[in-house]
Short mmCIF file of C-alpha atoms and ligand atoms in Angstrom, two decimals:
data_model
loop_
_atom_site.label_atom_id
_atom_site.label_comp_id
_atom_site.label_asym_id
_atom_site.label_seq_id
_atom_site.Cartn_x
_atom_site.Cartn_y
_atom_site.Cartn_z
CA UNK A 1 129.20 181.67 -27.75
CA UNK A 2 126.98 181.31 -30.76
CA UNK A 3 127.75 181.23 -34.46
CA UNK A 4 125.12 183.15 -36.40
CA UNK A 5 125.60 183.52 -40.18
CA UNK A 6 129.20 182.41 -39.80
CA UNK A 7 129.93 185.11 -37.24
CA UNK A 8 130.96 184.39 -33.66
CA UNK A 9 128.83 186.08 -30.99
CA UNK A 10 129.96 186.25 -27.37
CA UNK A 11 127.64 187.18 -24.54
CA UNK A 12 128.17 188.79 -21.17
CA UNK A 13 125.91 189.20 -18.17
CA UNK A 14 126.66 191.78 -15.48
CA UNK A 15 124.72 191.38 -12.24
CA UNK A 16 124.70 194.59 -10.23
CA UNK A 17 124.28 194.87 -6.46
CA UNK A 18 124.37 197.96 -4.26
CA UNK A 19 124.10 201.64 -5.01
CA UNK A 20 123.91 203.85 -8.10
CA UNK A 21 127.68 204.14 -8.12
CA UNK A 22 127.81 200.42 -8.83
CA UNK A 23 125.19 200.77 -11.55
CA UNK A 24 127.28 203.51 -13.11
CA UNK A 25 130.47 201.43 -12.89
CA UNK A 26 128.66 198.50 -14.50
CA UNK A 27 127.62 200.72 -17.42
CA UNK A 28 131.28 201.53 -17.98
CA UNK A 29 132.27 197.89 -17.71
CA UNK A 30 129.66 196.89 -20.25
CA UNK A 31 130.81 199.70 -22.56
CA UNK A 32 134.33 198.25 -22.47
CA UNK A 33 133.17 194.69 -23.01
CA UNK A 34 131.36 195.83 -26.15
CA UNK A 35 134.67 197.08 -27.55
CA UNK A 36 136.06 193.55 -27.37
CA UNK A 37 133.02 191.98 -28.92
CA UNK A 38 130.74 190.98 -26.05
CA UNK A 39 126.99 191.51 -26.36
CA UNK A 40 124.66 191.87 -23.40
CA UNK A 41 122.54 188.93 -22.36
CA UNK A 42 120.06 188.37 -19.58
CA UNK A 43 120.06 184.65 -20.29
CA UNK A 44 122.72 183.30 -17.94
CA UNK A 45 122.85 179.92 -19.70
CA UNK A 46 124.20 181.47 -22.91
CA UNK A 47 126.73 183.76 -21.20
CA UNK A 48 130.44 183.41 -22.01
CA UNK A 49 131.27 185.91 -19.29
CA UNK A 50 129.48 186.60 -16.00
CA UNK A 51 130.40 189.52 -13.77
CA UNK A 52 129.04 190.17 -10.32
CA UNK A 53 129.47 193.85 -9.48
CA UNK A 54 129.17 193.56 -5.73
CA UNK A 55 128.24 195.54 -2.62
CA UNK A 56 129.33 195.00 0.99
CA UNK A 57 127.54 197.82 2.79
CA UNK A 58 125.47 195.36 4.84
CA UNK A 59 125.87 191.66 5.57
CA UNK A 60 122.68 190.87 3.65
CA UNK A 61 124.28 192.34 0.50
CA UNK A 62 127.28 190.04 0.90
CA UNK A 63 125.11 187.00 1.59
CA UNK A 64 123.32 187.53 -1.72
CA UNK A 65 126.63 187.58 -3.57
CA UNK A 66 127.92 184.42 -1.88
CA UNK A 67 124.65 182.72 -2.82
CA UNK A 68 125.10 183.76 -6.44
CA UNK A 69 128.75 182.66 -6.51
CA UNK A 70 127.55 179.21 -5.41
CA UNK A 71 124.92 179.08 -8.17
CA UNK A 72 127.46 179.93 -10.84
CA UNK A 73 129.66 177.01 -9.84
CA UNK A 74 127.19 174.64 -11.52
CA UNK A 75 127.25 176.67 -14.74
CA UNK A 76 131.00 176.62 -14.78
CA UNK A 77 131.01 172.83 -14.35
CA UNK A 78 128.77 172.56 -17.41
CA UNK A 79 130.75 175.12 -19.39
CA UNK A 80 134.41 175.33 -18.34
CA UNK A 81 135.05 178.07 -20.94
CA UNK A 82 132.80 180.43 -18.98
CA UNK A 83 134.71 183.41 -17.55
CA UNK A 84 133.56 184.46 -14.11
CA UNK A 85 134.67 187.70 -12.46
CA UNK A 86 133.91 189.59 -9.25
CA UNK A 87 134.13 193.38 -9.26
CA UNK A 88 132.89 196.15 -6.97
CA UNK A 89 133.11 196.76 -3.26
CA UNK A 90 133.23 193.16 -2.04
CA UNK A 91 135.97 192.43 -4.56
CA UNK A 92 137.92 195.34 -3.10
CA UNK A 93 137.30 194.18 0.47
CA UNK A 94 137.92 190.45 0.06
CA UNK A 95 140.45 190.25 -2.80
CA UNK A 96 142.29 186.89 -2.84
CA UNK A 97 140.03 185.46 -0.14
CA UNK A 98 137.22 185.20 -2.70
CA UNK A 99 139.24 182.91 -4.93
CA UNK A 100 140.46 180.87 -1.94
CA UNK A 101 136.84 180.33 -1.02
CA UNK A 102 135.53 179.80 -4.55
CA UNK A 103 138.26 178.77 -7.03
CA UNK A 104 135.77 178.82 -9.92
CA UNK A 105 136.11 182.60 -9.85
CA UNK A 106 138.58 183.60 -12.59
CA UNK A 107 139.29 187.17 -11.57
CA UNK A 108 138.71 189.73 -8.86
CA UNK A 109 138.96 193.39 -9.79
CA UNK A 110 138.80 196.23 -7.24
CA UNK A 111 136.72 199.40 -7.34
CA UNK A 112 139.45 201.56 -8.81
CA UNK A 113 140.22 199.11 -11.61
CA UNK A 114 137.00 199.34 -13.61
CA UNK A 115 138.96 200.57 -16.63
CA UNK A 116 141.28 197.54 -16.53
CA UNK A 117 138.46 195.14 -17.28
CA UNK A 118 139.13 194.50 -20.96
CA UNK A 119 142.82 193.83 -20.33
CA UNK A 120 141.98 191.33 -17.61
CA UNK A 121 139.32 189.55 -19.68
CA UNK A 122 141.74 189.33 -22.62
CA UNK A 123 144.41 187.82 -20.39
CA UNK A 124 142.02 185.20 -19.04
CA UNK A 125 140.80 184.41 -22.55
CA UNK A 126 144.37 183.87 -23.74
CA UNK A 127 145.65 181.94 -20.77
CA UNK A 128 143.40 180.62 -18.05
CA UNK A 129 144.41 181.24 -14.45
CA UNK A 130 143.47 183.58 -11.64
CA UNK A 131 143.92 187.35 -11.65
CA UNK A 132 143.41 189.53 -8.58
CA UNK A 133 143.93 193.30 -8.80
CA UNK A 134 142.69 195.48 -5.98
CA UNK A 135 145.55 197.96 -6.06
CA UNK A 136 144.65 201.54 -5.40
CA UNK A 137 146.44 204.79 -6.20
CA UNK A 138 145.11 207.37 -3.74
CA UNK A 139 144.49 210.06 -6.31
CA UNK A 140 143.86 207.79 -9.27
CA UNK A 141 140.70 208.44 -11.30
CA UNK A 142 139.04 205.96 -13.64
CA UNK A 143 139.73 206.60 -17.31
CA UNK A 144 137.67 209.63 -18.36
CA UNK A 145 136.81 208.84 -21.96
CA UNK A 146 135.84 205.20 -21.43
CA UNK A 147 132.83 203.97 -23.44
CA UNK A 148 129.55 203.75 -21.52
CA UNK A 149 126.65 201.35 -22.22
CA UNK A 150 123.90 203.09 -20.26
CA UNK A 151 121.08 200.99 -18.81
CA UNK A 152 118.34 203.59 -19.30
CA UNK A 153 117.30 205.74 -22.23
CA UNK A 154 115.98 208.86 -20.45
CA UNK A 155 118.00 209.21 -17.31
CA UNK A 156 121.80 209.02 -17.16
CA UNK A 157 124.03 208.45 -14.13
CA UNK A 158 127.05 210.73 -14.13
CA UNK A 159 129.71 210.17 -11.46
CA UNK A 160 131.33 213.43 -10.36
CA UNK A 161 133.53 212.09 -7.59
CA UNK A 162 134.70 208.85 -6.09
CA UNK A 163 135.44 207.70 -2.56
CA UNK A 164 134.59 209.09 0.85
CA UNK A 165 136.55 210.77 3.65
CA UNK A 166 133.85 210.79 6.29
CA UNK A 167 134.39 207.50 8.08
CA UNK A 168 131.00 207.24 9.72
CA UNK A 169 131.73 204.60 12.35
CA UNK A 170 129.30 201.99 10.93
CA UNK A 171 130.31 202.32 7.28
CA UNK A 172 132.61 200.23 5.10
CA UNK A 173 132.45 202.50 2.04
CA UNK A 174 135.57 204.62 2.81
CA UNK A 175 137.60 201.41 3.12
CA UNK A 176 136.49 199.98 -0.22
CA UNK A 177 136.14 203.16 -2.29
CA UNK A 178 139.22 205.02 -1.07
CA UNK A 179 139.68 208.74 -0.48
CA UNK A 180 137.61 211.45 -2.10
CA UNK A 181 138.70 212.49 -5.56
CA UNK A 182 136.74 214.56 -8.05
CA UNK A 183 136.48 214.55 -11.81
CA UNK A 184 137.38 217.76 -13.59
CA UNK A 185 134.32 219.97 -14.18
CA UNK A 186 134.89 219.95 -17.94
CA UNK A 187 134.85 216.13 -17.98
CA UNK A 188 131.51 216.12 -16.12
CA UNK A 189 130.01 218.77 -18.39
CA UNK A 190 131.22 216.94 -21.50
CA UNK A 191 129.59 213.72 -20.31
CA UNK A 192 126.31 215.56 -19.68
CA UNK A 193 126.48 217.16 -23.14
CA UNK A 194 127.04 213.77 -24.73
CA UNK A 195 124.11 212.29 -22.83
CA UNK A 196 121.86 215.11 -24.05
CA UNK A 197 123.02 214.54 -27.63
CA UNK A 198 122.09 210.88 -27.24
CA UNK A 199 118.57 211.85 -26.18
CA UNK A 200 118.81 211.71 -22.38
CA UNK A 201 116.47 214.17 -20.65
CA UNK A 202 117.75 213.82 -17.13
CA UNK A 203 121.09 213.35 -15.40
CA UNK A 204 121.83 212.35 -11.81
CA UNK A 205 125.23 213.50 -10.56
CA UNK A 206 126.70 210.84 -8.30
CA UNK A 207 129.10 210.83 -5.38
CA UNK A 208 129.19 209.49 -1.82
CA UNK A 209 129.16 213.08 -0.66
CA UNK A 210 128.64 215.49 -3.55
CA UNK A 211 128.99 218.51 -1.25
CA UNK A 212 132.73 217.79 -1.04
CA UNK A 213 133.06 218.00 -4.81
CA UNK A 214 136.20 219.73 -6.04
CA UNK A 215 138.13 219.72 -2.78
CA UNK A 216 141.84 219.14 -3.09
CA UNK A 217 143.50 217.73 0.05
CA UNK A 218 140.41 218.69 2.02
CA UNK A 219 140.59 222.32 0.89
CA UNK A 220 138.10 224.03 -1.43
CA UNK A 221 139.17 223.92 -5.07
CA UNK A 222 138.32 226.30 -7.90
CA UNK A 223 134.91 224.78 -8.70
CA UNK A 224 132.68 223.64 -5.85
CA UNK A 225 129.53 221.55 -6.12
CA UNK A 226 127.24 224.58 -6.41
CA UNK A 227 129.36 225.87 -9.32
CA UNK A 228 129.26 222.47 -10.99
CA UNK A 229 125.47 222.23 -10.62
CA UNK A 230 125.10 225.66 -12.22
CA UNK A 231 127.33 224.54 -15.12
CA UNK A 232 125.29 221.38 -15.66
CA UNK A 233 122.03 223.35 -15.39
CA UNK A 234 123.27 225.51 -18.27
CA UNK A 235 123.98 222.61 -20.67
CA UNK A 236 121.69 223.23 -23.66
CA UNK A 237 118.90 220.67 -23.91
CA UNK A 238 119.13 219.21 -20.40
CA UNK A 239 115.65 219.00 -18.85
CA UNK A 240 116.25 217.72 -15.34
CA UNK A 241 119.28 217.57 -13.08
CA UNK A 242 119.40 215.48 -9.89
CA UNK A 243 122.22 214.61 -7.52
CA UNK A 244 123.05 212.29 -4.66
CA UNK A 245 124.16 211.95 -1.94
CA UNK A 246 124.45 215.11 0.18
CA UNK A 247 126.08 214.96 3.58
CA UNK A 248 124.28 217.38 5.95
CA UNK A 249 127.54 218.58 7.49
CA UNK A 250 128.57 220.57 4.45
CA UNK A 251 125.51 221.46 2.43
CA UNK A 252 126.24 225.15 1.90
CA UNK A 253 123.90 228.12 1.68
CA UNK A 254 125.43 228.77 -1.73
CA UNK A 255 124.21 225.35 -2.84
CA UNK A 256 120.70 226.01 -1.50
CA UNK A 257 120.59 229.30 -3.41
CA UNK A 258 121.87 227.62 -6.56
CA UNK A 259 119.13 224.99 -6.41
CA UNK A 260 116.49 227.63 -5.67
CA UNK A 261 117.58 229.69 -8.68
CA UNK A 262 118.28 226.75 -11.00
CA UNK A 263 116.05 226.07 -13.94
CA UNK A 264 116.47 222.35 -14.40
CA UNK A 265 117.67 221.52 -10.89
CA UNK A 266 114.93 219.33 -9.43
CA UNK A 267 113.29 220.14 -6.09
CA UNK A 268 114.46 217.01 -4.33
CA UNK A 269 117.28 216.59 -1.85
CA UNK A 270 118.29 213.23 -0.46
CA UNK A 271 119.76 214.26 2.88
CA UNK A 272 120.55 211.18 4.97
CA UNK A 273 120.32 211.98 8.68
CA UNK A 274 121.00 208.35 9.77
CA UNK A 275 119.67 209.00 13.27
CA UNK A 276 117.55 211.46 15.24
CA UNK A 277 119.40 211.77 18.55
CA UNK A 278 122.63 213.61 19.32
CA UNK A 279 124.05 210.74 21.32
CA UNK A 280 123.77 208.37 18.37
CA UNK A 281 124.91 210.95 15.81
CA UNK A 282 128.05 211.49 17.84
CA UNK A 283 128.70 207.76 18.15
CA UNK A 284 128.18 207.47 14.40
CA UNK A 285 130.68 210.30 13.75
CA UNK A 286 128.18 212.23 11.66
CA UNK A 287 129.62 215.58 12.89
CA UNK A 288 126.28 217.50 12.90
CA UNK A 289 123.64 217.67 15.65
CA UNK A 290 119.87 217.29 15.62
CA UNK A 291 119.66 221.07 16.10
CA UNK A 292 122.04 221.98 13.26
CA UNK A 293 120.26 219.52 10.97
CA UNK A 294 116.86 221.03 11.77
CA UNK A 295 118.24 224.51 11.14
CA UNK A 296 119.59 223.33 7.78
CA UNK A 297 116.22 221.89 6.80
CA UNK A 298 114.64 225.20 7.82
CA UNK A 299 116.97 227.10 5.47
CA UNK A 300 116.34 224.64 2.63
CA UNK A 301 112.56 224.85 2.99
CA UNK A 302 112.59 228.65 3.24
CA UNK A 303 114.54 228.94 -0.02
CA UNK A 304 112.91 226.06 -1.94
CA UNK A 305 109.31 225.88 -0.66
CA UNK A 306 108.19 222.87 -2.72
CA UNK A 307 111.32 220.79 -2.04
CA UNK A 308 110.94 217.07 -1.33
CA UNK A 309 113.30 215.75 1.34
CA UNK A 310 114.22 212.09 1.66
CA UNK A 311 116.61 210.36 4.02
CA UNK A 312 118.38 207.20 5.17
CA UNK A 313 117.93 205.90 8.72
CA UNK A 314 119.74 203.17 10.62
CA UNK A 315 118.17 201.43 13.62
CA UNK A 316 120.01 199.22 16.07
CA UNK A 317 123.34 201.05 16.11
CA UNK A 318 125.39 199.91 19.16
CA UNK A 319 124.27 201.59 22.37
CA UNK A 320 120.85 202.64 21.02
CA UNK A 321 118.34 202.89 23.87
CA UNK A 322 114.55 203.13 23.88
CA UNK A 323 114.99 206.84 24.71
CA UNK A 324 117.18 207.39 21.65
CA UNK A 325 114.65 205.59 19.53
CA UNK A 326 111.68 207.60 20.85
CA UNK A 327 113.67 210.75 20.23
CA UNK A 328 114.19 209.68 16.63
CA UNK A 329 110.46 209.09 16.13
CA UNK A 330 109.74 212.59 17.45
CA UNK A 331 112.44 213.93 15.15
CA UNK A 332 110.76 212.26 12.14
CA UNK A 333 107.38 213.69 13.13
CA UNK A 334 108.93 217.12 13.25
CA UNK A 335 111.01 217.02 10.06
CA UNK A 336 108.41 215.15 7.99
CA UNK A 337 110.42 213.53 5.19
CA UNK A 338 108.66 212.65 1.95
CA UNK A 339 110.16 209.19 2.29
CA UNK A 340 112.96 207.33 4.02
CA UNK A 341 115.14 204.30 3.36
CA UNK A 342 115.37 202.42 6.62
CA UNK A 343 118.12 199.93 7.46
CA UNK A 344 118.95 197.52 10.25
CA UNK A 345 122.43 198.24 11.52
CA UNK A 346 124.78 195.62 10.14
CA UNK A 347 128.13 194.98 11.77
CA UNK A 348 131.00 195.51 9.32
CA UNK A 349 134.32 194.16 10.53
CA UNK A 350 137.08 196.72 10.29
CA UNK A 351 134.78 199.62 11.15
CA UNK A 352 134.89 201.21 14.65
CA UNK A 353 131.26 200.40 15.44
CA UNK A 354 131.85 196.67 15.03
CA UNK A 355 133.79 196.68 18.32
CA UNK A 356 131.51 199.04 20.22
CA UNK A 357 129.72 197.92 23.37
CA UNK A 358 125.99 197.53 23.47
CA UNK A 359 125.31 195.68 20.21
CA UNK A 360 121.51 195.54 19.88
CA UNK A 361 119.83 192.10 19.56
CA UNK A 362 118.34 191.35 16.12
CA UNK A 363 114.82 190.99 17.52
CA UNK A 364 114.94 194.48 19.07
CA UNK A 365 116.34 195.94 15.85
CA UNK A 366 113.50 194.45 13.84
CA UNK A 367 110.85 195.65 16.26
CA UNK A 368 112.25 199.16 16.07
CA UNK A 369 112.47 199.02 12.30
CA UNK A 370 108.78 198.13 12.06
CA UNK A 371 107.80 200.91 14.43
CA UNK A 372 109.95 203.35 12.48
CA UNK A 373 108.43 202.37 9.14
CA UNK A 374 104.92 202.70 10.52
CA UNK A 375 105.59 206.28 11.64
CA UNK A 376 107.29 207.22 8.36
CA UNK A 377 104.62 205.63 6.16
CA UNK A 378 101.95 207.66 7.88
CA UNK A 379 103.93 210.83 7.23
CA UNK A 380 104.62 209.91 3.58
CA UNK A 381 100.93 209.30 2.99
CA UNK A 382 99.89 212.57 4.66
CA UNK A 383 102.40 214.54 2.54
CA UNK A 384 101.26 212.87 -0.66
CA UNK A 385 97.62 213.41 0.31
CA UNK A 386 98.28 217.15 0.03
CA UNK A 387 99.04 216.63 -3.66
CA UNK A 388 95.49 215.40 -4.35
CA UNK A 389 93.97 217.53 -7.10
CA UNK A 390 97.28 219.26 -7.96
CA UNK A 391 98.90 219.29 -11.41
CA UNK A 392 102.38 217.83 -11.67
CA UNK A 393 104.94 217.92 -14.48
CA UNK A 394 105.77 214.30 -15.20
CA UNK A 395 108.58 212.88 -17.32
CA UNK A 396 106.95 209.86 -18.96
CA UNK A 397 109.07 206.69 -18.62
CA UNK A 398 106.92 203.89 -20.10
CA UNK A 399 104.68 201.02 -19.05
CA UNK A 400 104.53 200.25 -15.33
CA UNK A 401 105.76 196.91 -14.02
CA UNK A 402 102.40 195.29 -13.39
CA UNK A 403 100.08 196.62 -16.08
CA UNK A 404 101.08 197.59 -19.62
CA UNK A 405 98.04 199.87 -19.96
CA UNK A 406 99.19 201.88 -16.96
CA UNK A 407 102.29 203.97 -17.57
CA UNK A 408 104.67 205.56 -15.13
CA UNK A 409 106.76 208.66 -14.81
CA UNK A 410 108.28 210.92 -12.20
CA UNK A 411 107.63 214.40 -10.91
CA UNK A 412 110.44 216.89 -10.38
CA UNK A 413 110.25 215.91 -6.70
CA UNK A 414 111.10 212.37 -7.85
CA UNK A 415 107.70 210.94 -6.93
CA UNK A 416 106.47 208.01 -8.95
CA UNK A 417 103.23 208.70 -10.86
CA UNK A 418 100.98 206.05 -12.47
CA UNK A 419 98.42 206.98 -15.13
CA UNK A 420 96.30 205.31 -17.82
CA UNK A 421 98.25 205.41 -21.10
CA UNK A 422 96.82 207.15 -24.13
CA UNK A 423 99.27 208.54 -26.67
CA UNK A 424 102.32 209.39 -24.56
CA UNK A 425 105.79 208.24 -25.58
CA UNK A 426 108.74 207.68 -23.26
CA UNK A 427 110.55 211.00 -22.80
CA UNK A 428 107.42 213.16 -23.16
CA UNK A 429 106.61 215.71 -20.51
CA UNK A 430 102.94 215.78 -19.46
CA UNK A 431 100.81 217.68 -16.96
CA UNK A 432 99.13 215.12 -14.76
CA UNK A 433 96.38 215.74 -12.24
CA UNK A 434 96.86 213.65 -9.09
CA UNK A 435 93.60 211.86 -8.28
CA UNK A 436 94.67 209.07 -5.89
CA UNK A 437 97.75 209.77 -3.77
CA UNK A 438 99.19 206.78 -1.91
CA UNK A 439 102.18 206.16 0.36
CA UNK A 440 104.61 205.15 -2.38
CA UNK A 441 102.93 206.29 -5.61
CA UNK A 442 100.65 208.99 -6.92
CA UNK A 443 97.91 207.92 -9.30
CA UNK A 444 96.57 210.46 -11.74
CA UNK A 445 95.35 211.33 -15.22
CA UNK A 446 96.97 213.18 -18.08
CA UNK A 447 95.57 216.67 -18.65
CA UNK A 448 94.77 217.48 -22.25
CA UNK A 449 96.20 220.83 -23.34
N1 SAH B 501 127.34 208.19 1.10
C1 SAH B 501 125.99 208.06 1.33
C2 SAH B 501 125.44 206.67 1.43
C3 SAH B 501 126.29 205.46 1.40
S1 SAH B 501 125.66 203.91 1.89
C4 SAH B 501 125.66 208.83 2.55
O1 SAH B 501 126.50 209.13 3.36
O2 SAH B 501 124.52 209.13 2.72
C5 SAH B 501 123.92 204.07 1.86
C6 SAH B 501 123.28 203.94 3.19
O3 SAH B 501 123.52 202.68 3.74
C7 SAH B 501 123.76 204.92 4.23
O4 SAH B 501 123.18 206.17 4.10
C8 SAH B 501 123.38 204.22 5.51
O5 SAH B 501 122.09 204.59 5.90
C9 SAH B 501 123.37 202.76 5.12
N2 SAH B 501 124.46 202.02 5.78
C10 SAH B 501 125.79 202.20 5.63
N3 SAH B 501 126.47 201.34 6.42
C11 SAH B 501 125.56 200.58 7.08
C12 SAH B 501 125.63 199.53 8.03
N4 SAH B 501 126.79 199.08 8.49
N5 SAH B 501 124.46 198.99 8.48
C13 SAH B 501 123.28 199.44 8.02
N6 SAH B 501 123.15 200.44 7.14
C14 SAH B 501 124.27 201.02 6.65
FE1 SF4 B 502 129.52 205.88 4.48
FE2 SF4 B 502 129.33 208.08 5.90
FE3 SF4 B 502 130.84 208.04 3.69
FE4 SF4 B 502 128.20 207.93 3.49
S1 SF4 B 502 129.37 209.65 4.31
S2 SF4 B 502 129.67 206.65 2.40
S3 SF4 B 502 127.59 206.76 5.26
S4 SF4 B 502 131.22 206.91 5.56
FE1 F3S B 503 127.55 199.06 -1.66
FE2 F3S B 503 129.84 199.93 -2.50
FE3 F3S B 503 127.66 201.30 -3.04
S1 F3S B 503 129.46 198.97 -0.56
S2 F3S B 503 126.34 200.86 -1.30
S3 F3S B 503 128.11 199.29 -3.76
S4 F3S B 503 129.68 202.13 -2.63
#
């Protein structure tokens, strides 16, 4: 708290872990905090309120949060008025246990209670004590007209659905995010329209499995994901539309056609395969096979020739053999993803895989991860190499991290482009010739009209 010109200022810091869904939730939490007078700060020392919006998808994610909870204890000793809350997936998973372990936490709020934040903060302000709320109505949606303090100025995250029904055997998400439920199409479109009015050029529609959008009790509803994409594509003034994540089991031909025909729908599909052998896919409960996945990719590439495909891969799932792993490398060489996020399998208690036989030793997992990354990096570089000399439409973001004279932007395929800055402003679209493609970035120069 600071008093500036006789006026009280309160500051809040929200630390975000995990996926884009958590980023999006944090934007809504910050929007609410603004309505009760909190301003954003990155300076933890001056914060009156600290929130950790947590992730529990892998053990490493949880370890980071426990480390941070420990650090904040010292701040709280110095400033007992500090309010400290835990939100997000770990809050949902651990509930009371967090406060038992670290009593300097004031409140724990579950993933479906984002819109209760101001009430809870007010209650703690008025009367100190602990509050834990991880209750969950199965069909409950977060409040639709809640204020949003977006982190970016060009690109807006727009959640279209919450939860997951897939229960992949390694994954904790369905347990901490509940069952699938979709926002009404008009609520999504209204949010996109508002973002455009505020100057956003790009939206990314978010869901754990966007292909299930609109289903009611597992059955198709009136508006499916392809319909929704077409509606968002038609919002006047929108320049680019992205979405994630797509589950391969139900990416429909209608959706492929919609993307192919779409005007602002970007040529990039994040299509996590998780593994490249049928034995592992079955054990993971992914429901598709290597063959059906390859056929799907064939249909996507036939309809959208310049599409970029990216994926997620897990190594070290229980029972994985050298043969499975070799099969996955061959699979990668055949599919040729533009890039891949690679993860070491992490045991999550409460999920079926945690009790499976044949847990893989850490050292073997790490070896395989390195081998996997080496194969994928070679492929990524070879694909990017083909872009040498081409012209790409780039949405200019601003200065790059390491050099203010070098700016960055992204192609429609979502590839990062670095270029010497001349007169571009954030939000401009420029034609850029790629001169030096690399594994992770494309370097180029702006073409003068
Ligand atoms: N709903 C999305 C992604 C959710 S989590 C999807 O299905 O694609 C993001 C990624 O984390 C997953 O794609 C998976 O690759 C990885 N992941 C999930 N659980 C994991 C675990 N227990 N260990 C390692 N990686 C995991
Ligand atoms: Fe997890 Fe599978 Fe659901 Fe993705 S689809 S969130 S990996 S259970
Ligand atoms: Fe993590 Fe929850 Fe996202 S567990 S990956 S923050 S849905």
